[in-house]
Amino acid sequence: MKITGVRCGRLRVPLKTPFKTTAHVVDAIDDVVVMLDTDDGRVGHGSAPASALITGDTYGAILDAVRGHLGPLLVGADVADLNRLVGRVQAAMEHNSSAKAAIDIALHDLFGQCHGAPLYGMLGGGDPSITTDITISVDYIDKMIADAVAAVERGFGALKIKVGKDAVLDVERVKAVHAAIAGRALLRLDANEGWTPKQAVRAIHQLEDAGVRLDLVEQPVKAWDVAGMAYVTERVNTSIAADESIATLTDVVEVVQRRAADVVNIKLMKLGGLSRALRVADLAAMYGVECMVGCMLESAVGAAAAAHLAVARADVVTRVDLDAPSLGRFNPVAGNVTFADAEITIGGAPGLGITAIAGLEPIAP
Ligand code: MG
């Protein structure tokens, strides 16, 4: 199966409600969808969301990297040569992890199609049914309570609450949400780098002392401050997860060797795709660190790939944070992975199994 061409499309999905973290407010998913055509009429799909603030990758930069640098390397290549191809893609340019991820995902999709097996099967198998948490945006306390209760009523058993704006107010917000949901869901916090190490320790201790049991606290301190994260991890009972601190494989080595976090959040877009995410999973497993599989605000193309990974690497992936498709007003991606609020299930179609993407706007070559 040889690759004959690379096409791109733009996929925009408005969100049900604006997504608010300490750093930004977003009201729509904006993906570049990559399609790799083959000589036997198949299409491999991948995608990358514009998320300049997190990955540095803008819509235009993703498109330019795919069309001008990464895509041309693949024309004429044999899909069966997956590892060599992803190596070529990773080595072709610095940074641009989202564009690399989109291509890497599309190559894995084709590899699964080539072998007639769903992607998770190619990655090692597993139970193709997982549950995700849902994000509760930073907002006024009453709004956060209402959102949390509504999410529990929709069947979510784990909530990821955005904090990190004001450590004192954050403690009040979390206590209020905890009281309102009364043990009906696990609570995860994501501070998105918003606290200092000392603020983080104080806030987490206050919550622990108040009897608020947290499943984990994600990225309490700045991405670069691995020493600060280790300081927090050493001083609290609650599990600490590294997200923004993990952008490269060497970041993972540093975090796990310094025991700076108990959990590593794997996101395909920041790491450069499935091939790199698999290495992170292996590294974490070597060091006895658990993984969470997360996503950006992105469509169900990239999130599907992450779901396949979570299923196949359940040996080390203990938490799934793939709520982006259910934050959209609709899911335009038809195929093999069903995102039904908390429940994500994968069927047996080969590769990613995407059959149609509604509203995909073709981008002229
Ligand atoms: Mg995070």
Short mmCIF file of C-alpha atoms and ligand atoms in Angstrom, two decimals:
data_model
loop_
_atom_site.label_atom_id
_atom_site.label_comp_id
_atom_site.label_asym_id
_atom_site.label_seq_id
_atom_site.Cartn_x
_atom_site.Cartn_y
_atom_site.Cartn_z
CA MET A 1 0.00 0.00 0.00
CA LYS A 2 1.72 3.15 -1.24
CA ILE A 3 0.91 6.74 -0.34
CA THR A 4 -0.03 8.75 -3.40
CA GLY A 5 -0.98 12.13 -1.99
CA VAL A 6 -1.64 14.35 1.00
CA ARG A 7 -4.79 16.45 1.38
CA CYS A 8 -5.86 18.83 4.14
CA GLY A 9 -9.21 20.12 5.31
CA ARG A 10 -10.42 22.49 7.98
CA LEU A 11 -12.91 21.26 10.57
CA ARG A 12 -14.58 23.69 12.94
CA VAL A 13 -16.89 22.59 15.73
CA PRO A 14 -18.53 25.18 17.99
CA LEU A 15 -18.48 24.30 21.69
CA LYS A 16 -21.67 23.96 23.75
CA THR A 17 -20.28 26.50 26.21
CA PRO A 18 -16.97 28.43 26.22
CA PHE A 19 -14.01 26.49 27.63
CA LYS A 20 -12.26 28.54 30.29
CA THR A 21 -8.89 27.88 31.91
CA THR A 22 -6.66 30.25 33.83
CA ALA A 23 -4.95 31.13 30.57
CA HIS A 24 -7.67 31.42 27.94
CA VAL A 25 -11.25 31.16 26.76
CA VAL A 26 -12.06 29.11 23.65
CA ASP A 27 -15.44 28.80 21.95
CA ALA A 28 -14.76 26.44 19.04
CA ILE A 29 -12.57 23.53 18.00
CA ASP A 30 -10.49 24.43 14.92
CA ASP A 31 -8.71 21.41 13.42
CA VAL A 32 -6.52 20.81 10.42
CA VAL A 33 -7.53 17.36 9.19
CA VAL A 34 -4.86 15.49 7.24
CA MET A 35 -5.79 12.81 4.73
CA LEU A 36 -3.22 10.45 3.23
CA ASP A 37 -4.41 8.79 -0.01
CA THR A 38 -3.11 5.40 -1.11
CA ASP A 39 -2.79 3.59 -4.42
CA ASP A 40 -5.55 1.15 -3.46
CA GLY A 41 -8.08 3.89 -2.74
CA ARG A 42 -7.78 4.06 1.05
CA VAL A 43 -7.56 7.20 3.15
CA GLY A 44 -5.65 7.59 6.41
CA HIS A 45 -6.93 10.32 8.72
CA GLY A 46 -5.14 12.45 11.26
CA SER A 47 -5.79 15.87 12.74
CA ALA A 48 -4.24 18.69 14.72
CA PRO A 49 -6.01 21.55 16.47
CA ALA A 50 -4.77 25.12 16.40
CA SER A 51 -3.70 25.64 20.03
CA ALA A 52 -1.07 28.36 19.92
CA LEU A 53 -1.11 29.01 23.65
CA ILE A 54 -0.36 25.42 24.61
CA THR A 55 1.71 23.87 21.82
CA GLY A 56 2.69 27.04 19.94
CA ASP A 57 1.07 25.53 16.85
CA THR A 58 -1.21 27.89 14.95
CA TYR A 59 -3.60 26.85 12.20
CA GLY A 60 -1.29 28.33 9.53
CA ALA A 61 1.83 26.76 11.02
CA ILE A 62 0.24 23.30 11.12
CA LEU A 63 -0.88 23.62 7.53
CA ASP A 64 2.52 24.84 6.35
CA ALA A 65 4.37 22.07 8.20
CA VAL A 66 2.10 19.37 6.77
CA ARG A 67 2.02 20.64 3.20
CA GLY A 68 5.48 22.10 2.87
CA HIS A 69 7.65 19.82 4.99
CA LEU A 70 6.14 16.58 6.29
CA GLY A 71 3.61 15.49 3.67
CA PRO A 72 6.03 15.52 0.70
CA LEU A 73 8.30 13.03 2.54
CA LEU A 74 5.59 10.42 2.38
CA VAL A 75 4.48 10.44 -1.25
CA GLY A 76 5.53 7.12 -2.80
CA ALA A 77 6.32 5.53 0.58
CA ASP A 78 5.01 2.11 1.60
CA VAL A 79 2.59 2.21 4.57
CA ALA A 80 3.93 -1.14 5.82
CA ASP A 81 7.19 0.64 6.69
CA LEU A 82 5.52 2.50 9.58
CA ASN A 83 8.38 2.92 12.03
CA ARG A 84 10.78 4.19 9.41
CA LEU A 85 8.18 6.62 8.12
CA VAL A 86 7.34 8.09 11.51
CA GLY A 87 11.07 8.41 12.21
CA ARG A 88 11.46 10.38 8.99
CA VAL A 89 8.57 12.66 9.96
CA GLN A 90 9.91 13.27 13.47
CA ALA A 91 13.39 14.10 12.17
CA ALA A 92 12.24 16.39 9.36
CA MET A 93 11.86 19.57 11.41
CA GLU A 94 12.16 20.96 14.92
CA HIS A 95 9.04 21.54 17.07
CA ASN A 96 5.68 21.44 15.20
CA SER A 97 4.52 18.56 17.39
CA SER A 98 0.85 18.95 16.37
CA ALA A 99 1.58 18.69 12.63
CA LYS A 100 3.80 15.67 13.29
CA ALA A 101 1.02 14.14 15.38
CA ALA A 102 -1.55 14.60 12.61
CA ILE A 103 0.70 12.83 10.08
CA ASP A 104 1.75 10.16 12.59
CA ILE A 105 -1.91 9.39 13.41
CA ALA A 106 -2.83 9.15 9.71
CA LEU A 107 0.09 6.76 9.14
CA HIS A 108 -1.04 4.58 12.05
CA ASP A 109 -4.59 4.63 10.65
CA LEU A 110 -3.31 3.33 7.32
CA PHE A 111 -1.07 0.77 9.03
CA GLY A 112 -4.13 -0.67 10.79
CA GLN A 113 -6.07 -0.67 7.51
CA CYS A 114 -3.11 -2.38 5.83
CA HIS A 115 -3.30 -5.21 8.38
CA GLY A 116 -7.11 -5.30 8.65
CA ALA A 117 -7.12 -4.62 12.42
CA PRO A 118 -8.39 -1.78 14.56
CA LEU A 119 -5.60 0.51 15.69
CA TYR A 120 -5.84 -0.55 19.35
CA GLY A 121 -5.43 -4.14 18.19
CA MET A 122 -2.24 -3.20 16.34
CA LEU A 123 -0.99 -1.48 19.51
CA GLY A 124 -1.52 -4.53 21.71
CA GLY A 125 -5.26 -5.10 22.15
CA GLY A 126 -7.39 -4.52 25.23
CA ASP A 127 -10.98 -3.94 26.27
CA PRO A 128 -12.36 -1.43 23.74
CA SER A 129 -14.54 0.39 26.22
CA ILE A 130 -13.24 3.21 28.43
CA THR A 131 -14.70 6.06 30.45
CA THR A 132 -13.58 9.67 30.38
CA ASP A 133 -13.86 12.49 32.84
CA ILE A 134 -15.26 15.90 31.82
CA THR A 135 -13.78 19.34 32.34
CA ILE A 136 -15.54 21.92 34.49
CA SER A 137 -14.34 25.39 33.43
CA VAL A 138 -13.12 28.06 35.83
CA ASP A 139 -16.08 30.33 36.60
CA TYR A 140 -18.20 31.84 39.36
CA ILE A 141 -18.76 29.29 42.13
CA ASP A 142 -22.49 28.96 41.41
CA LYS A 143 -21.82 28.31 37.73
CA MET A 144 -19.14 25.71 38.54
CA ILE A 145 -21.52 23.94 40.92
CA ALA A 146 -24.29 23.93 38.32
CA ASP A 147 -21.90 22.59 35.64
CA ALA A 148 -20.58 19.90 37.99
CA VAL A 149 -24.02 18.71 39.05
CA ALA A 150 -25.20 18.67 35.42
CA ALA A 151 -22.16 16.58 34.44
CA VAL A 152 -22.83 14.06 37.21
CA GLU A 153 -26.45 13.84 36.08
CA ARG A 154 -25.22 13.14 32.53
CA GLY A 155 -23.37 10.13 33.95
CA PHE A 156 -19.82 11.41 34.37
CA GLY A 157 -18.12 9.62 37.25
CA ALA A 158 -15.05 11.87 37.23
CA LEU A 159 -14.84 15.66 36.94
CA LYS A 160 -11.74 17.67 36.09
CA ILE A 161 -12.12 21.07 37.68
CA LYS A 162 -10.10 23.95 36.31
CA VAL A 163 -8.45 25.98 39.06
CA GLY A 164 -5.28 28.05 39.35
CA LYS A 165 -6.65 31.57 39.14
CA ASP A 166 -6.56 32.47 42.83
CA ALA A 167 -5.40 29.83 45.29
CA VAL A 168 -7.63 31.02 48.16
CA LEU A 169 -10.74 31.23 46.00
CA ASP A 170 -9.83 27.92 44.34
CA VAL A 171 -10.05 26.12 47.68
CA GLU A 172 -13.53 27.58 48.21
CA ARG A 173 -14.60 26.63 44.69
CA VAL A 174 -13.46 23.04 45.09
CA LYS A 175 -15.01 22.67 48.55
CA ALA A 176 -18.31 23.95 47.17
CA VAL A 177 -18.27 21.59 44.18
CA HIS A 178 -17.26 18.69 46.45
CA ALA A 179 -20.19 19.39 48.77
CA ALA A 180 -22.64 19.74 45.88
CA ILE A 181 -21.78 16.44 44.20
CA ALA A 182 -21.66 14.63 47.57
CA GLY A 183 -19.40 11.75 46.59
CA ARG A 184 -21.16 11.00 43.30
CA ALA A 185 -18.00 11.58 41.22
CA LEU A 186 -14.21 11.55 41.53
CA LEU A 187 -12.65 15.01 41.55
CA ARG A 188 -9.55 15.94 39.62
CA LEU A 189 -8.11 19.44 39.64
CA ASP A 190 -6.14 21.07 36.85
CA ALA A 191 -4.34 24.27 37.86
CA ASN A 192 -2.75 24.79 34.41
CA GLU A 193 0.45 26.18 36.00
CA GLY A 194 -1.53 28.76 38.00
CA TRP A 195 -0.07 28.23 41.49
CA THR A 196 3.35 28.73 43.02
CA PRO A 197 4.77 25.62 44.70
CA LYS A 198 3.96 27.00 48.18
CA GLN A 199 0.43 28.02 47.17
CA ALA A 200 -0.11 24.55 45.73
CA VAL A 201 1.00 22.79 48.91
CA ARG A 202 -1.13 25.10 51.06
CA ALA A 203 -4.24 24.69 48.87
CA ILE A 204 -3.93 20.92 48.62
CA HIS A 205 -3.32 20.58 52.38
CA GLN A 206 -6.39 22.72 53.09
CA LEU A 207 -8.50 20.49 50.86
CA GLU A 208 -7.03 17.30 52.34
CA ASP A 209 -7.69 18.62 55.87
CA ALA A 210 -11.27 19.51 54.91
CA GLY A 211 -11.88 15.90 53.82
CA VAL A 212 -11.99 16.69 50.09
CA ARG A 213 -10.55 13.58 48.49
CA LEU A 214 -8.91 14.40 45.16
CA ASP A 215 -8.04 11.80 42.55
CA LEU A 216 -5.20 14.05 41.41
CA VAL A 217 -4.03 17.61 40.93
CA GLU A 218 -2.68 18.34 37.49
CA GLN A 219 0.12 20.78 36.69
CA PRO A 220 -0.02 22.87 39.88
CA VAL A 221 3.07 24.92 38.95
CA LYS A 222 4.81 26.38 35.89
CA ALA A 223 5.76 23.93 33.14
CA TRP A 224 9.48 24.68 33.50
CA ASP A 225 9.47 24.32 37.29
CA VAL A 226 10.15 20.61 37.67
CA ALA A 227 11.86 21.29 41.01
CA GLY A 228 8.73 23.13 42.16
CA MET A 229 6.53 20.23 41.11
CA ALA A 230 8.79 17.78 42.98
CA TYR A 231 8.47 20.07 46.03
CA VAL A 232 4.68 19.78 45.83
CA THR A 233 4.66 16.03 45.13
CA GLU A 234 6.87 15.35 48.16
CA ARG A 235 4.67 17.31 50.55
CA VAL A 236 1.12 16.19 49.78
CA ASN A 237 -0.73 12.88 49.88
CA THR A 238 -2.76 13.71 46.78
CA SER A 239 -1.37 12.44 43.45
CA ILE A 240 0.24 15.10 41.27
CA ALA A 241 0.08 14.90 37.47
CA ALA A 242 2.47 16.55 35.03
CA ASP A 243 0.86 17.91 31.87
CA GLU A 244 2.45 21.09 30.47
CA SER A 245 5.81 19.94 31.92
CA ILE A 246 5.75 16.99 29.50
CA ALA A 247 6.39 18.18 25.95
CA THR A 248 9.26 15.93 24.92
CA LEU A 249 10.61 12.50 25.82
CA THR A 250 13.49 14.10 27.72
CA ASP A 251 10.94 16.00 29.83
CA VAL A 252 9.40 12.67 30.78
CA VAL A 253 12.79 11.25 31.75
CA GLU A 254 13.45 14.25 33.99
CA VAL A 255 10.03 14.15 35.66
CA VAL A 256 10.05 10.42 36.35
CA GLN A 257 13.69 10.29 37.47
CA ARG A 258 13.16 13.18 39.89
CA ARG A 259 9.84 11.72 41.03
CA ALA A 260 8.39 15.15 40.34
CA ALA A 261 4.93 13.71 39.59
CA ASP A 262 2.91 10.58 40.27
CA VAL A 263 1.07 10.68 36.94
CA VAL A 264 2.08 11.76 33.44
CA ASN A 265 -0.55 13.24 31.12
CA ILE A 266 0.03 11.90 27.60
CA LYS A 267 -1.30 14.11 24.82
CA LEU A 268 -0.60 13.20 21.23
CA MET A 269 -0.41 16.83 20.11
CA LYS A 270 2.34 17.92 22.45
CA LEU A 271 4.41 14.75 21.99
CA GLY A 272 4.15 14.42 18.20
CA GLY A 273 1.79 11.48 17.82
CA LEU A 274 1.23 7.84 18.73
CA SER A 275 4.79 6.69 18.12
CA ARG A 276 6.11 9.12 20.75
CA ALA A 277 3.20 8.56 23.12
CA LEU A 278 3.99 4.83 23.13
CA ARG A 279 7.55 5.61 24.21
CA VAL A 280 6.24 7.80 27.03
CA ALA A 281 3.96 4.98 28.18
CA ASP A 282 6.92 2.60 28.21
CA LEU A 283 9.11 5.06 30.12
CA ALA A 284 6.39 5.69 32.69
CA ALA A 285 5.83 1.95 33.09
CA MET A 286 9.56 1.42 33.66
CA TYR A 287 9.52 3.92 36.51
CA GLY A 288 6.20 2.86 38.01
CA VAL A 289 4.51 6.13 37.10
CA GLU A 290 0.89 6.03 35.95
CA CYS A 291 -0.39 7.73 32.80
CA MET A 292 -3.47 9.69 31.92
CA VAL A 293 -4.39 10.02 28.24
CA GLY A 294 -5.66 13.51 27.48
CA CYS A 295 -6.40 15.66 24.48
CA MET A 296 -6.54 19.28 23.39
CA LEU A 297 -9.76 20.97 22.38
CA GLU A 298 -9.85 18.87 19.25
CA SER A 299 -12.20 16.86 17.09
CA ALA A 300 -12.96 13.16 17.33
CA VAL A 301 -10.23 12.36 14.77
CA GLY A 302 -7.28 12.97 17.12
CA ALA A 303 -9.33 12.04 20.16
CA ALA A 304 -10.15 8.69 18.52
CA ALA A 305 -6.45 7.97 18.12
CA ALA A 306 -5.94 8.82 21.79
CA ALA A 307 -8.81 6.48 22.72
CA HIS A 308 -7.16 3.61 20.80
CA LEU A 309 -3.94 4.33 22.70
CA ALA A 310 -5.70 4.39 26.08
CA VAL A 311 -7.35 1.04 25.37
CA ALA A 312 -4.15 -0.63 24.18
CA ARG A 313 -1.99 0.72 27.00
CA ALA A 314 -4.39 0.11 29.87
CA ASP A 315 -1.40 -1.58 31.53
CA VAL A 316 -0.13 1.89 32.42
CA VAL A 317 -2.98 4.28 31.49
CA THR A 318 -5.14 4.55 34.62
CA ARG A 319 -7.09 7.69 33.71
CA VAL A 320 -8.75 8.94 30.54
CA ASP A 321 -9.40 12.62 29.87
CA LEU A 322 -10.88 12.64 26.37
CA ASP A 323 -13.87 14.90 26.78
CA ALA A 324 -13.29 17.22 23.80
CA PRO A 325 -15.74 15.45 21.43
CA SER A 326 -18.53 15.73 24.00
CA LEU A 327 -17.79 19.44 24.60
CA GLY A 328 -18.67 20.16 20.95
CA ARG A 329 -22.22 21.01 19.93
CA PHE A 330 -22.11 17.98 17.62
CA ASN A 331 -19.60 15.32 16.60
CA PRO A 332 -18.99 15.60 12.85
CA VAL A 333 -16.75 12.51 12.73
CA ALA A 334 -18.54 9.27 11.84
CA GLY A 335 -16.84 5.97 12.33
CA ASN A 336 -15.56 3.35 14.65
CA VAL A 337 -15.23 5.25 17.93
CA THR A 338 -18.37 6.29 19.77
CA PHE A 339 -18.12 9.20 22.19
CA ALA A 340 -21.28 9.06 24.29
CA ASP A 341 -20.55 11.46 27.16
CA ALA A 342 -18.51 9.45 29.68
CA GLU A 343 -18.53 6.21 27.67
CA ILE A 344 -16.11 5.73 24.79
CA THR A 345 -16.34 2.52 22.79
CA ILE A 346 -14.34 1.31 19.81
CA GLY A 347 -15.63 -1.09 17.19
CA GLY A 348 -13.72 -3.59 15.09
CA ALA A 349 -13.17 -1.62 11.85
CA PRO A 350 -9.55 -1.48 10.65
CA GLY A 351 -7.33 1.46 11.61
CA LEU A 352 -9.14 4.44 13.06
CA GLY A 353 -12.22 3.43 11.06
CA ILE A 354 -13.34 6.95 10.11
CA THR A 355 -16.06 6.79 7.46
CA ALA A 356 -17.10 10.44 7.03
CA ILE A 357 -16.40 13.90 8.41
CA ALA A 358 -19.35 16.26 8.07
CA GLY A 359 -18.62 19.87 7.24
CA LEU A 360 -14.95 19.30 6.43
CA GLU A 361 -13.86 22.25 4.28
CA PRO A 362 -11.26 21.14 1.68
CA ILE A 363 -8.16 23.32 1.58
CA ALA A 364 -6.80 23.93 -1.90
CA PRO A 365 -3.34 22.36 -2.42
MG MG B 1 -4.02 19.86 31.79
#
